[in-house]
mmCIF file of C-alpha atoms and ligand atoms in Angstrom:
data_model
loop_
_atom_site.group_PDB
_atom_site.id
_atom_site.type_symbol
_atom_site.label_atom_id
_atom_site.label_comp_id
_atom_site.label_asym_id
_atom_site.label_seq_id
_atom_site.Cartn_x
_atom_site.Cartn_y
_atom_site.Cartn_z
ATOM 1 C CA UNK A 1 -180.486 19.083 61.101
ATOM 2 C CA UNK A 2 -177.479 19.533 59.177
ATOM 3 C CA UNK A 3 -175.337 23.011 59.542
ATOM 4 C CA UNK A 4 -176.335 24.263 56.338
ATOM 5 C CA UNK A 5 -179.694 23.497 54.388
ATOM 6 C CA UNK A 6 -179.911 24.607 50.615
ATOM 7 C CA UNK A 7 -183.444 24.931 49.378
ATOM 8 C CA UNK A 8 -184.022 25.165 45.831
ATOM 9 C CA UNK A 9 -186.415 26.955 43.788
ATOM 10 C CA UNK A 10 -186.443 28.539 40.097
ATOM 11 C CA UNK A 11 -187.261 30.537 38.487
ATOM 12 C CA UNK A 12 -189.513 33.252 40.926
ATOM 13 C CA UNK A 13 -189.734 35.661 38.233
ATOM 14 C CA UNK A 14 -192.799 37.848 37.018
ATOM 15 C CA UNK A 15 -192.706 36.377 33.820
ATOM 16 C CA UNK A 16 -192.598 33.224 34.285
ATOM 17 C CA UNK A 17 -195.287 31.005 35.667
ATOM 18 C CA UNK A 18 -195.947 30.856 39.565
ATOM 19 C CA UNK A 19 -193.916 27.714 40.718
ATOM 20 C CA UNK A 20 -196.117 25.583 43.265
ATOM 21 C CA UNK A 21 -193.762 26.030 46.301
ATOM 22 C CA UNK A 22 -195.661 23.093 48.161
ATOM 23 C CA UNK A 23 -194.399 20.451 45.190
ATOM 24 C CA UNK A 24 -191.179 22.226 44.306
ATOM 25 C CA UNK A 25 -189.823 23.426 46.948
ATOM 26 C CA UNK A 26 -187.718 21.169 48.744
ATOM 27 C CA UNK A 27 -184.540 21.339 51.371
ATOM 28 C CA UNK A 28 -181.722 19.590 50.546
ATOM 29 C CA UNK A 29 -178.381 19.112 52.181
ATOM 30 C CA UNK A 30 -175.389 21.336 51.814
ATOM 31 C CA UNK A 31 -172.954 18.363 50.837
ATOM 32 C CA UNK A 32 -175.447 17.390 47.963
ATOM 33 C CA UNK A 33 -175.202 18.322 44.210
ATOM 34 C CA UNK A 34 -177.906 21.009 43.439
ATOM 35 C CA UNK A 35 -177.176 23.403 40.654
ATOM 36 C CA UNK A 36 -176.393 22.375 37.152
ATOM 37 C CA UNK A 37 -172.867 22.555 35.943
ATOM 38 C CA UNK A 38 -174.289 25.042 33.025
ATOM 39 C CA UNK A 39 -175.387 27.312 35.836
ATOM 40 C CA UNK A 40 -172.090 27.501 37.551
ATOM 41 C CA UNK A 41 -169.603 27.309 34.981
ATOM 42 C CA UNK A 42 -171.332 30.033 33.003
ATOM 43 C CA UNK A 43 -173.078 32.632 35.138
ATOM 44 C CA UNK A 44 -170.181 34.647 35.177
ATOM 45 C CA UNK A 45 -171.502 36.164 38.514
ATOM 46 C CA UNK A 46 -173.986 37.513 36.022
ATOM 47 C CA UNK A 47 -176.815 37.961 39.890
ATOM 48 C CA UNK A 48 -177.878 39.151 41.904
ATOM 49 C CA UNK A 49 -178.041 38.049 45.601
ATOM 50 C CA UNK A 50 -179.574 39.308 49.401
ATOM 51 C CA UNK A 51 -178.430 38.034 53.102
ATOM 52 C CA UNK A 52 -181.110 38.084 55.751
ATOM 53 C CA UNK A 53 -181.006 37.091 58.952
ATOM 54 C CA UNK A 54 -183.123 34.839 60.598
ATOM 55 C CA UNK A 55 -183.381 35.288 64.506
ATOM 56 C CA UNK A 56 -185.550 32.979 66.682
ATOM 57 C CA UNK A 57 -187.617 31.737 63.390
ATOM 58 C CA UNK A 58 -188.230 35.538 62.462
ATOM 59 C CA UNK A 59 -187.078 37.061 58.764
ATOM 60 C CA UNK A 60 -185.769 40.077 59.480
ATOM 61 C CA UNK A 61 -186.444 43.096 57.642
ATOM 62 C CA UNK A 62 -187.407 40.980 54.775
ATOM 63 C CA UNK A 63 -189.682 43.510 52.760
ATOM 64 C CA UNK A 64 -186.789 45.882 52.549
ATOM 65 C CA UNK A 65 -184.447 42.943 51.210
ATOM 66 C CA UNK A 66 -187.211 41.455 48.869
ATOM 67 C CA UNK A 67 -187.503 45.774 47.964
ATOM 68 C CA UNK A 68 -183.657 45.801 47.292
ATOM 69 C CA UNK A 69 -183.628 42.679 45.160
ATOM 70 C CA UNK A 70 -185.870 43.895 43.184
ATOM 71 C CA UNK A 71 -184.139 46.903 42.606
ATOM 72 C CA UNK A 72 -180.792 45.374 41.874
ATOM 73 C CA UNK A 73 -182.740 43.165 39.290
ATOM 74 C CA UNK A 74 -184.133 46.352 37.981
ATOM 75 C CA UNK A 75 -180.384 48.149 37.540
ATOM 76 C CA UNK A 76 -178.951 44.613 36.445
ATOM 77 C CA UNK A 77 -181.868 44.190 33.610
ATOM 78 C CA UNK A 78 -182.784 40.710 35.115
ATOM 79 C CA UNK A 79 -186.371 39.466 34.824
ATOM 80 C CA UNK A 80 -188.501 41.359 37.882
ATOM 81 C CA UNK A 81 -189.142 39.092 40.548
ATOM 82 C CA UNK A 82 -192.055 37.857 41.467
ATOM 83 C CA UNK A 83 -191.961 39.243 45.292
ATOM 84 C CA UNK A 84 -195.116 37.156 46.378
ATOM 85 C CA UNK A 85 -193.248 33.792 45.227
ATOM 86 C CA UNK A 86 -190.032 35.254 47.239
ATOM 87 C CA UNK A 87 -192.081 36.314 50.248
ATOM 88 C CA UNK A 88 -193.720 32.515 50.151
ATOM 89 C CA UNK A 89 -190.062 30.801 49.740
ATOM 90 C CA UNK A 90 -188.724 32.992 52.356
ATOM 91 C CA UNK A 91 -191.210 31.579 54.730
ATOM 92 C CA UNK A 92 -191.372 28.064 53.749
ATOM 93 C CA UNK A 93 -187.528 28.418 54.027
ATOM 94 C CA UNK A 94 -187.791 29.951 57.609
ATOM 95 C CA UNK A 95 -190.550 27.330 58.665
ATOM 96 C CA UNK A 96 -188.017 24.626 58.093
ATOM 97 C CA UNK A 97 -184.981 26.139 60.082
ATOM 98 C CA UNK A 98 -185.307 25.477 64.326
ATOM 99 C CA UNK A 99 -187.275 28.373 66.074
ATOM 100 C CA UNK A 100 -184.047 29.518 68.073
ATOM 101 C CA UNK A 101 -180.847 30.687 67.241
ATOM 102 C CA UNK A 102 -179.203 32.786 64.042
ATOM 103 C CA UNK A 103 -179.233 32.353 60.717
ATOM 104 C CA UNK A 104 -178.265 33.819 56.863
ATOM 105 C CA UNK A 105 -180.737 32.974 54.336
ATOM 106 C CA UNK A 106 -179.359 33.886 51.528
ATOM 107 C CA UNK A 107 -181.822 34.728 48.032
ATOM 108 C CA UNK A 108 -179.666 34.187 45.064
ATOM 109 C CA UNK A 109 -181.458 35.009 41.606
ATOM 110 C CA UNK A 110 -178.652 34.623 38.770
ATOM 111 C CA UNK A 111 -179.358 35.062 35.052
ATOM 112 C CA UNK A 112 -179.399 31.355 34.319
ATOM 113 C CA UNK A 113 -177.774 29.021 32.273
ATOM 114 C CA UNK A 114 -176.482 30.836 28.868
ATOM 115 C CA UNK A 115 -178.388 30.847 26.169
ATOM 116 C CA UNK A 116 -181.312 28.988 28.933
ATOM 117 C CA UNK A 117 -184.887 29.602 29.282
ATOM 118 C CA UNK A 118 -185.172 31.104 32.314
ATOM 119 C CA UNK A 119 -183.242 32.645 35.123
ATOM 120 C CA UNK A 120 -182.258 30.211 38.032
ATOM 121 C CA UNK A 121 -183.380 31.345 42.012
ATOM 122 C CA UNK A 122 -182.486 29.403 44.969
ATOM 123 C CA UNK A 123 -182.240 29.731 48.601
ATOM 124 C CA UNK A 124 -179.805 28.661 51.207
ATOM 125 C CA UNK A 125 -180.293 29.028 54.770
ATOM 126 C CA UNK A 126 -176.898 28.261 57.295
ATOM 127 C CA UNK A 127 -176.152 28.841 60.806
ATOM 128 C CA UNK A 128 -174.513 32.329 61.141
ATOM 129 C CA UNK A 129 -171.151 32.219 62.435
ATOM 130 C CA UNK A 130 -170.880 34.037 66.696
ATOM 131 C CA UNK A 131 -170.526 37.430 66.017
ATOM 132 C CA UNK A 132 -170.860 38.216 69.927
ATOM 133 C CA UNK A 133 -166.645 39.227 70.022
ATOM 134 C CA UNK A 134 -167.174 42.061 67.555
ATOM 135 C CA UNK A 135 -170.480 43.189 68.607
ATOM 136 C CA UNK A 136 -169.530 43.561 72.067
ATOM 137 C CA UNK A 137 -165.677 44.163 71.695
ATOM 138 C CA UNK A 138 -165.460 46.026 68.733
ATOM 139 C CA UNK A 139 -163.191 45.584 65.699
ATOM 140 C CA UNK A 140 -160.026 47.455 63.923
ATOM 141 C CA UNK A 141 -160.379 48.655 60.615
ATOM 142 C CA UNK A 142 -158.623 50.260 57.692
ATOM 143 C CA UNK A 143 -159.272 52.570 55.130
ATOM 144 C CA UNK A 144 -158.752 51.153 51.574
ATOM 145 C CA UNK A 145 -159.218 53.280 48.348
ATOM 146 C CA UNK A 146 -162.507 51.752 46.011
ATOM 147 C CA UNK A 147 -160.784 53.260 42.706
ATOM 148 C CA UNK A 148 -163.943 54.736 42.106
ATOM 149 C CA UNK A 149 -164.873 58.615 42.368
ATOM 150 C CA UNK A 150 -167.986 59.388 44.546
ATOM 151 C CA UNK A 151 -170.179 60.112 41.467
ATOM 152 C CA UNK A 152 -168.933 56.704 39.800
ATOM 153 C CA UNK A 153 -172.347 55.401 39.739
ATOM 154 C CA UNK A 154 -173.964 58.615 37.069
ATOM 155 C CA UNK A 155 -171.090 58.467 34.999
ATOM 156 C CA UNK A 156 -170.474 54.491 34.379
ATOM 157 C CA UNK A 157 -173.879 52.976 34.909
ATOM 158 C CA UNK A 158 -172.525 49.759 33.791
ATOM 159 C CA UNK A 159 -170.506 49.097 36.928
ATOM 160 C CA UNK A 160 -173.484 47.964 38.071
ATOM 161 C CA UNK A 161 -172.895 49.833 41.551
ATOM 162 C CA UNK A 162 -175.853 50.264 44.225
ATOM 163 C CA UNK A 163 -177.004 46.800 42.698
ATOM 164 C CA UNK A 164 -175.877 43.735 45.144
ATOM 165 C CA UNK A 165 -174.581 41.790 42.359
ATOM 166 C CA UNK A 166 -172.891 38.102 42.591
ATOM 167 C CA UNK A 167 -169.366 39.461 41.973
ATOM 168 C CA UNK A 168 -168.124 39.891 45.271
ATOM 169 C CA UNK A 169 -164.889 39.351 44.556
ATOM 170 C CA UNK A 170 -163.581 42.482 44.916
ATOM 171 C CA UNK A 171 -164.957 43.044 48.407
ATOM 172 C CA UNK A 172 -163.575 39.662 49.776
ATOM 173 C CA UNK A 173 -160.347 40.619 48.016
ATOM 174 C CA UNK A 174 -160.455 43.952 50.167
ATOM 175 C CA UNK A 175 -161.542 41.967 53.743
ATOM 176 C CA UNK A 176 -158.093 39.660 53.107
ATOM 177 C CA UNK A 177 -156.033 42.871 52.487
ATOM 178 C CA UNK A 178 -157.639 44.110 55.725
ATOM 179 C CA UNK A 179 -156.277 41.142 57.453
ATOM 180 C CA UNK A 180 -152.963 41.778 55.964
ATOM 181 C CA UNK A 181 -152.709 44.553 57.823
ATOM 182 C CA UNK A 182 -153.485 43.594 60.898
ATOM 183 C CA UNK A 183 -157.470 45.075 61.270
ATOM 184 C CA UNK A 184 -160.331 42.984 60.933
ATOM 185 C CA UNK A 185 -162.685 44.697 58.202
ATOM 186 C CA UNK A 186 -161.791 47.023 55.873
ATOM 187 C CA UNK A 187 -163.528 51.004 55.372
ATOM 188 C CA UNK A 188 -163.476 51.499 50.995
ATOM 189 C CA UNK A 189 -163.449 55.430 50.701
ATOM 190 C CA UNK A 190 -163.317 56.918 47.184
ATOM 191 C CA UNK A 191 -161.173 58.243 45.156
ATOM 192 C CA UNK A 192 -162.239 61.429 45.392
ATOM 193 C CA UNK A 193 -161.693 61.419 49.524
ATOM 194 C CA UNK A 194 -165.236 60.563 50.198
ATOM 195 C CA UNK A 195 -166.481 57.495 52.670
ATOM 196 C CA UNK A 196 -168.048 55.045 50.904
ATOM 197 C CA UNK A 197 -169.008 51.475 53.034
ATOM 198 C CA UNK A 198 -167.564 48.419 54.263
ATOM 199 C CA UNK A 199 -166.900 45.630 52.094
ATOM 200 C CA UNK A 200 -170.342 43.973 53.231
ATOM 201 C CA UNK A 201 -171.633 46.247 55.442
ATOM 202 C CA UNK A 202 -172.729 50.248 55.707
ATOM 203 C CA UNK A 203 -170.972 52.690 58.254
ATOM 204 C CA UNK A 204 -172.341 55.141 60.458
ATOM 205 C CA UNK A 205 -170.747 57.752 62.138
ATOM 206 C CA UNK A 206 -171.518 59.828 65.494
ATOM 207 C CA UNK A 207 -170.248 63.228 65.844
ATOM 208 C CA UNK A 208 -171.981 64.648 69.159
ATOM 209 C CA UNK A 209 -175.926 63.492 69.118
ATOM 210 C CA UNK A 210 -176.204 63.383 65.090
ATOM 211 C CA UNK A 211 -175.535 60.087 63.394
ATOM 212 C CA UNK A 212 -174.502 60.544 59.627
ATOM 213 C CA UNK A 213 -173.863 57.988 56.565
ATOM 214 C CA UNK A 214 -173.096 58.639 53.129
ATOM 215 C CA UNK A 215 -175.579 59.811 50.469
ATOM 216 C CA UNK A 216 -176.916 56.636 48.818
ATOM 217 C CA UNK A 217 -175.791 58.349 45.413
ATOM 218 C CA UNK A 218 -175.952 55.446 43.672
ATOM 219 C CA UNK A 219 -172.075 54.149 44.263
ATOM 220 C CA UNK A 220 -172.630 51.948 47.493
ATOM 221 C CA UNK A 221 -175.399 49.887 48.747
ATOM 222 C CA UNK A 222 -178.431 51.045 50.477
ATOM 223 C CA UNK A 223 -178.323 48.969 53.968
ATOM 224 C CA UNK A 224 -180.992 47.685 55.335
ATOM 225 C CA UNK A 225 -179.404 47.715 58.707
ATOM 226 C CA UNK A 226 -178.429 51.001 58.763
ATOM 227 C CA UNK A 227 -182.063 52.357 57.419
ATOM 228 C CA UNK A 228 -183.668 50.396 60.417
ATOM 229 C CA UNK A 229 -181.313 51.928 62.912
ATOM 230 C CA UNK A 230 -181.851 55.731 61.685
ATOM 231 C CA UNK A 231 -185.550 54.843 62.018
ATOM 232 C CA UNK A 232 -185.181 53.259 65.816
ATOM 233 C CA UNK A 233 -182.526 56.289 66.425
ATOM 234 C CA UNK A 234 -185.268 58.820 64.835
ATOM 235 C CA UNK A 235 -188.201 57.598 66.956
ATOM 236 C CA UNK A 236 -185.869 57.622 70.005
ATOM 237 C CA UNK A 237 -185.586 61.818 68.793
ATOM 238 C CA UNK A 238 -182.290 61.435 67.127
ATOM 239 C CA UNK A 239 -181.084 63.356 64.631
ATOM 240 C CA UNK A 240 -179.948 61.595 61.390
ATOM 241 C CA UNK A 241 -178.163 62.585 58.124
ATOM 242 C CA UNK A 242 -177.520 61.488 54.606
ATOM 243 C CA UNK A 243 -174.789 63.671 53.244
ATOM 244 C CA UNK A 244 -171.025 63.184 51.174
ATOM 245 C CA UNK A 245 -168.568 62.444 53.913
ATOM 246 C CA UNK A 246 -164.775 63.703 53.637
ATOM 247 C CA UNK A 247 -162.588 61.055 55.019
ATOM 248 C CA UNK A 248 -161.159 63.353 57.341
ATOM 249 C CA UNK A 249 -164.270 63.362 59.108
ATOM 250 C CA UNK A 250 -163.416 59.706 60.334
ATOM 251 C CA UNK A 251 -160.973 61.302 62.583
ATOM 252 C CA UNK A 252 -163.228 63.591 64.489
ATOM 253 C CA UNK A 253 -165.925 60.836 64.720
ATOM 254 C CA UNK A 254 -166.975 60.547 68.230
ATOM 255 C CA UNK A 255 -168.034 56.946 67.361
ATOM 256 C CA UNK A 256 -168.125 54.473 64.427
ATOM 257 C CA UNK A 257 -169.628 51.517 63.616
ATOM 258 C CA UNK A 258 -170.213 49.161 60.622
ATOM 259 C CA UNK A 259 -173.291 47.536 60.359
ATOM 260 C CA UNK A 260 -174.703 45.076 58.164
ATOM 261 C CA UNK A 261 -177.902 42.147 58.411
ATOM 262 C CA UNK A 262 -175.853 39.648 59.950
ATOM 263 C CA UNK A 263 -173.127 40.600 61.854
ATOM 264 C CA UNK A 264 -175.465 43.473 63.228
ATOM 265 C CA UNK A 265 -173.467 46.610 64.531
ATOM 266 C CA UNK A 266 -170.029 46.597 65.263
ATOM 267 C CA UNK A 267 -168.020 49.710 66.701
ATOM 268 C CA UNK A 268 -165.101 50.098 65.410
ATOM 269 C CA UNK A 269 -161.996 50.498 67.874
ATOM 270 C CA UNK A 270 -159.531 51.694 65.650
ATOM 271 C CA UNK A 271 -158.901 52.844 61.893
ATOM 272 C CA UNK A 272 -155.750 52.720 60.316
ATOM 273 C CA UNK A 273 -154.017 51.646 63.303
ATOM 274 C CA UNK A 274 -155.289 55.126 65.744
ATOM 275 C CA UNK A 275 -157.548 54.660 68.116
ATOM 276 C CA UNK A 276 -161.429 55.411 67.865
ATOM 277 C CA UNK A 277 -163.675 55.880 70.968
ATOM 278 C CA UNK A 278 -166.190 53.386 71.398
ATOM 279 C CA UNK A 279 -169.063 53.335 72.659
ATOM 280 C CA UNK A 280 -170.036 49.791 74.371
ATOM 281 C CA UNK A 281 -173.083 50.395 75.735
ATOM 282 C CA UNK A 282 -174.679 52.272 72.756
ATOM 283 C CA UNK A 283 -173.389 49.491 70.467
ATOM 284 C CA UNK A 284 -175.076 47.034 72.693
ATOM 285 C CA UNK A 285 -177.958 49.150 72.723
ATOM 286 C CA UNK A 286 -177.967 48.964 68.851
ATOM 287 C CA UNK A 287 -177.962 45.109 68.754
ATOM 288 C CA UNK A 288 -180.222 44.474 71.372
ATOM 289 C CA UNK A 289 -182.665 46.197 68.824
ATOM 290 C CA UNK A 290 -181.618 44.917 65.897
ATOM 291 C CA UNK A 291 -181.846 41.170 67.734
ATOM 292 C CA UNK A 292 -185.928 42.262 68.218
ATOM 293 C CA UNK A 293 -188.067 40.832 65.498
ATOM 294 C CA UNK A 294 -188.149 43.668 62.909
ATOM 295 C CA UNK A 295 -190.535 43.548 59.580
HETATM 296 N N1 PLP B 1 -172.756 47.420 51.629
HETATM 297 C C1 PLP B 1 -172.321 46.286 51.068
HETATM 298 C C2 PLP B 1 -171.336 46.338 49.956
HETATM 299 C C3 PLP B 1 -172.820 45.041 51.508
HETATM 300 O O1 PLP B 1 -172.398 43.913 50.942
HETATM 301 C C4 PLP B 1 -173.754 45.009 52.580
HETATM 302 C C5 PLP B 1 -174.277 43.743 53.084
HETATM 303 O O2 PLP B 1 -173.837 42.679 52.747
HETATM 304 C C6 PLP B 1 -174.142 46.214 53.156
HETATM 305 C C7 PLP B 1 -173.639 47.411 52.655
HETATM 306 C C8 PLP B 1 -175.104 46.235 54.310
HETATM 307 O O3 PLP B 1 -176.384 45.857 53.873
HETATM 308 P P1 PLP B 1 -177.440 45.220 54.867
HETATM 309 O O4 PLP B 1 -177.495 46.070 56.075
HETATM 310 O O5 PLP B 1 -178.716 45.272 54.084
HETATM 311 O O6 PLP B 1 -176.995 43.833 55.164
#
């Protein structure tokens, strides 16, 4: 099988008639043509998009990514999905990859072509890249400011934020000035001296036994990584907290990590070029859990 399968479906909305996955739904290869050129030339990055992993032929977490999605599409006025036609592709998609191994499926469900009928929706399943060097050795980060106040989200609504929208070029723009500097990731904090999230993932931070990560007000992205981990933390009798950070918190952090579906949980070894104590075998701990089938 080819590294990288794309499997195409539209348009898996609730308005729009149920598509017959068994006739439409069909895998095609990476280096093919798929999408129209009216859908990419004009979309704008007008979407809205999930990443799942896929470990040994098992979707994780996929009700709470279908449950995001639908969210996003709700805060980006897209047609609502139609989660039973997702929950079928996701499968059919997953029933098509090998039953070992790692993998990103990615749901992509972008307002179509403009002035079209319909949104578009497609799938793409790839290998994920080996992740074991930052999961079990850590990685450097810095601190870079979002340009956005805390409360960004109540008072510009039309930023779209807490949505996971197409336009990610902001956060890939922030991962290259990360590298710039020498770190691997990058940490966006407001502008208001608040911790926000990673460019693509959520962070989580351990002073003593309580685990804390920002208030999902509305300016970063509920993770679905970092929900399932206060839940396995919580049953182990954990304490967890939602609550506005102050950056200088990351300083007295007896641990850090950034976690998102894919790369699972990564400690962080040093921000801003000081050192941060990690914690190997609680990180490894972390992703032997998140590695467990999860629904
Ligand atoms: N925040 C941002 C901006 C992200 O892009 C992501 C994931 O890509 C996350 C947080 C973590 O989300 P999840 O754990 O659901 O992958």
């Amino acid at each position: 099988m080819p590294e990288t399968v794309t499997f195409l479906i539209a348009p898996l909305t609730a308005d729009a008639p149920a598509v017959d996955l068994d006739s439409t739904f069909h895998a095609v290869d990476a280096s093919e043509p798929a999408l129209r050129v009216g859908e990419l030339s004009t979309q704008r990055g007008d979407g809205i998009f999930e990443t799942l992993a896929v470990v040994d032929g098992h979707a994780q977490e996929a009700e709470a990514h279908l449950e995001r999605l639908r969210n996003s599409a709700q805060i980006c006025e897209l047609p609502e999905p139609n989660l039973a036609q997702w929950r079928a592709a996701i499968a059919a998609a997953v029933s098509q990859l090998p039953a070992s191994g790692e993998f990103a499926l990615k749901l992509v469900l972008s307002r179509g072509v403009e002035h079209g009928p319909a949104p578009t929706a497609w799938l793409a399943a790839s290998r994920a890249a080996d992740r074991t060097a930052e999961r079990e050795h850590g990685i450097r980060i810095v601190s870079l400011d979002r340009g956005l106040a805390h409360d960004a989200a109540a008072k510009a609504p039309w930023l779209l934020l807490g949505a996971k929208t197409l336009s990610y070029a902001t956060n890939m723009a922030a991962i290259r000035e990360a590298k710039r500097r020498g770190a691997d990731d990058a940490l966006f904090v407001s502008s208001d001296g608040y911790v926000m999230e990673g460019p693509t993932s959520s962070v989580i931070l351990r002073h003593g036994d309580v685990y804390s990560t920002p208030e999902p007000s509305g300016a970063i992205l509920r993770g679905t990584t970092q929900q399932s981990l206060f839940e396995f933390l919580e049953r182990d009798g954990h304490a967890t907290e939602y609550r506005d950070i102050p950056v200088a918190e990351l300083a007295t952090a007896d641990a850090i990590w950034l976690v998102s579906s894919v790369r699972l949980a990564a400690g962080v070894t040093a921000l801003d070029g000081t050192a941060v104590p990690f914690d190997a075998a609680e990180t490894r701990r972390f992703n032997d859990y998140l590695l467990s089938p999860r629904d």
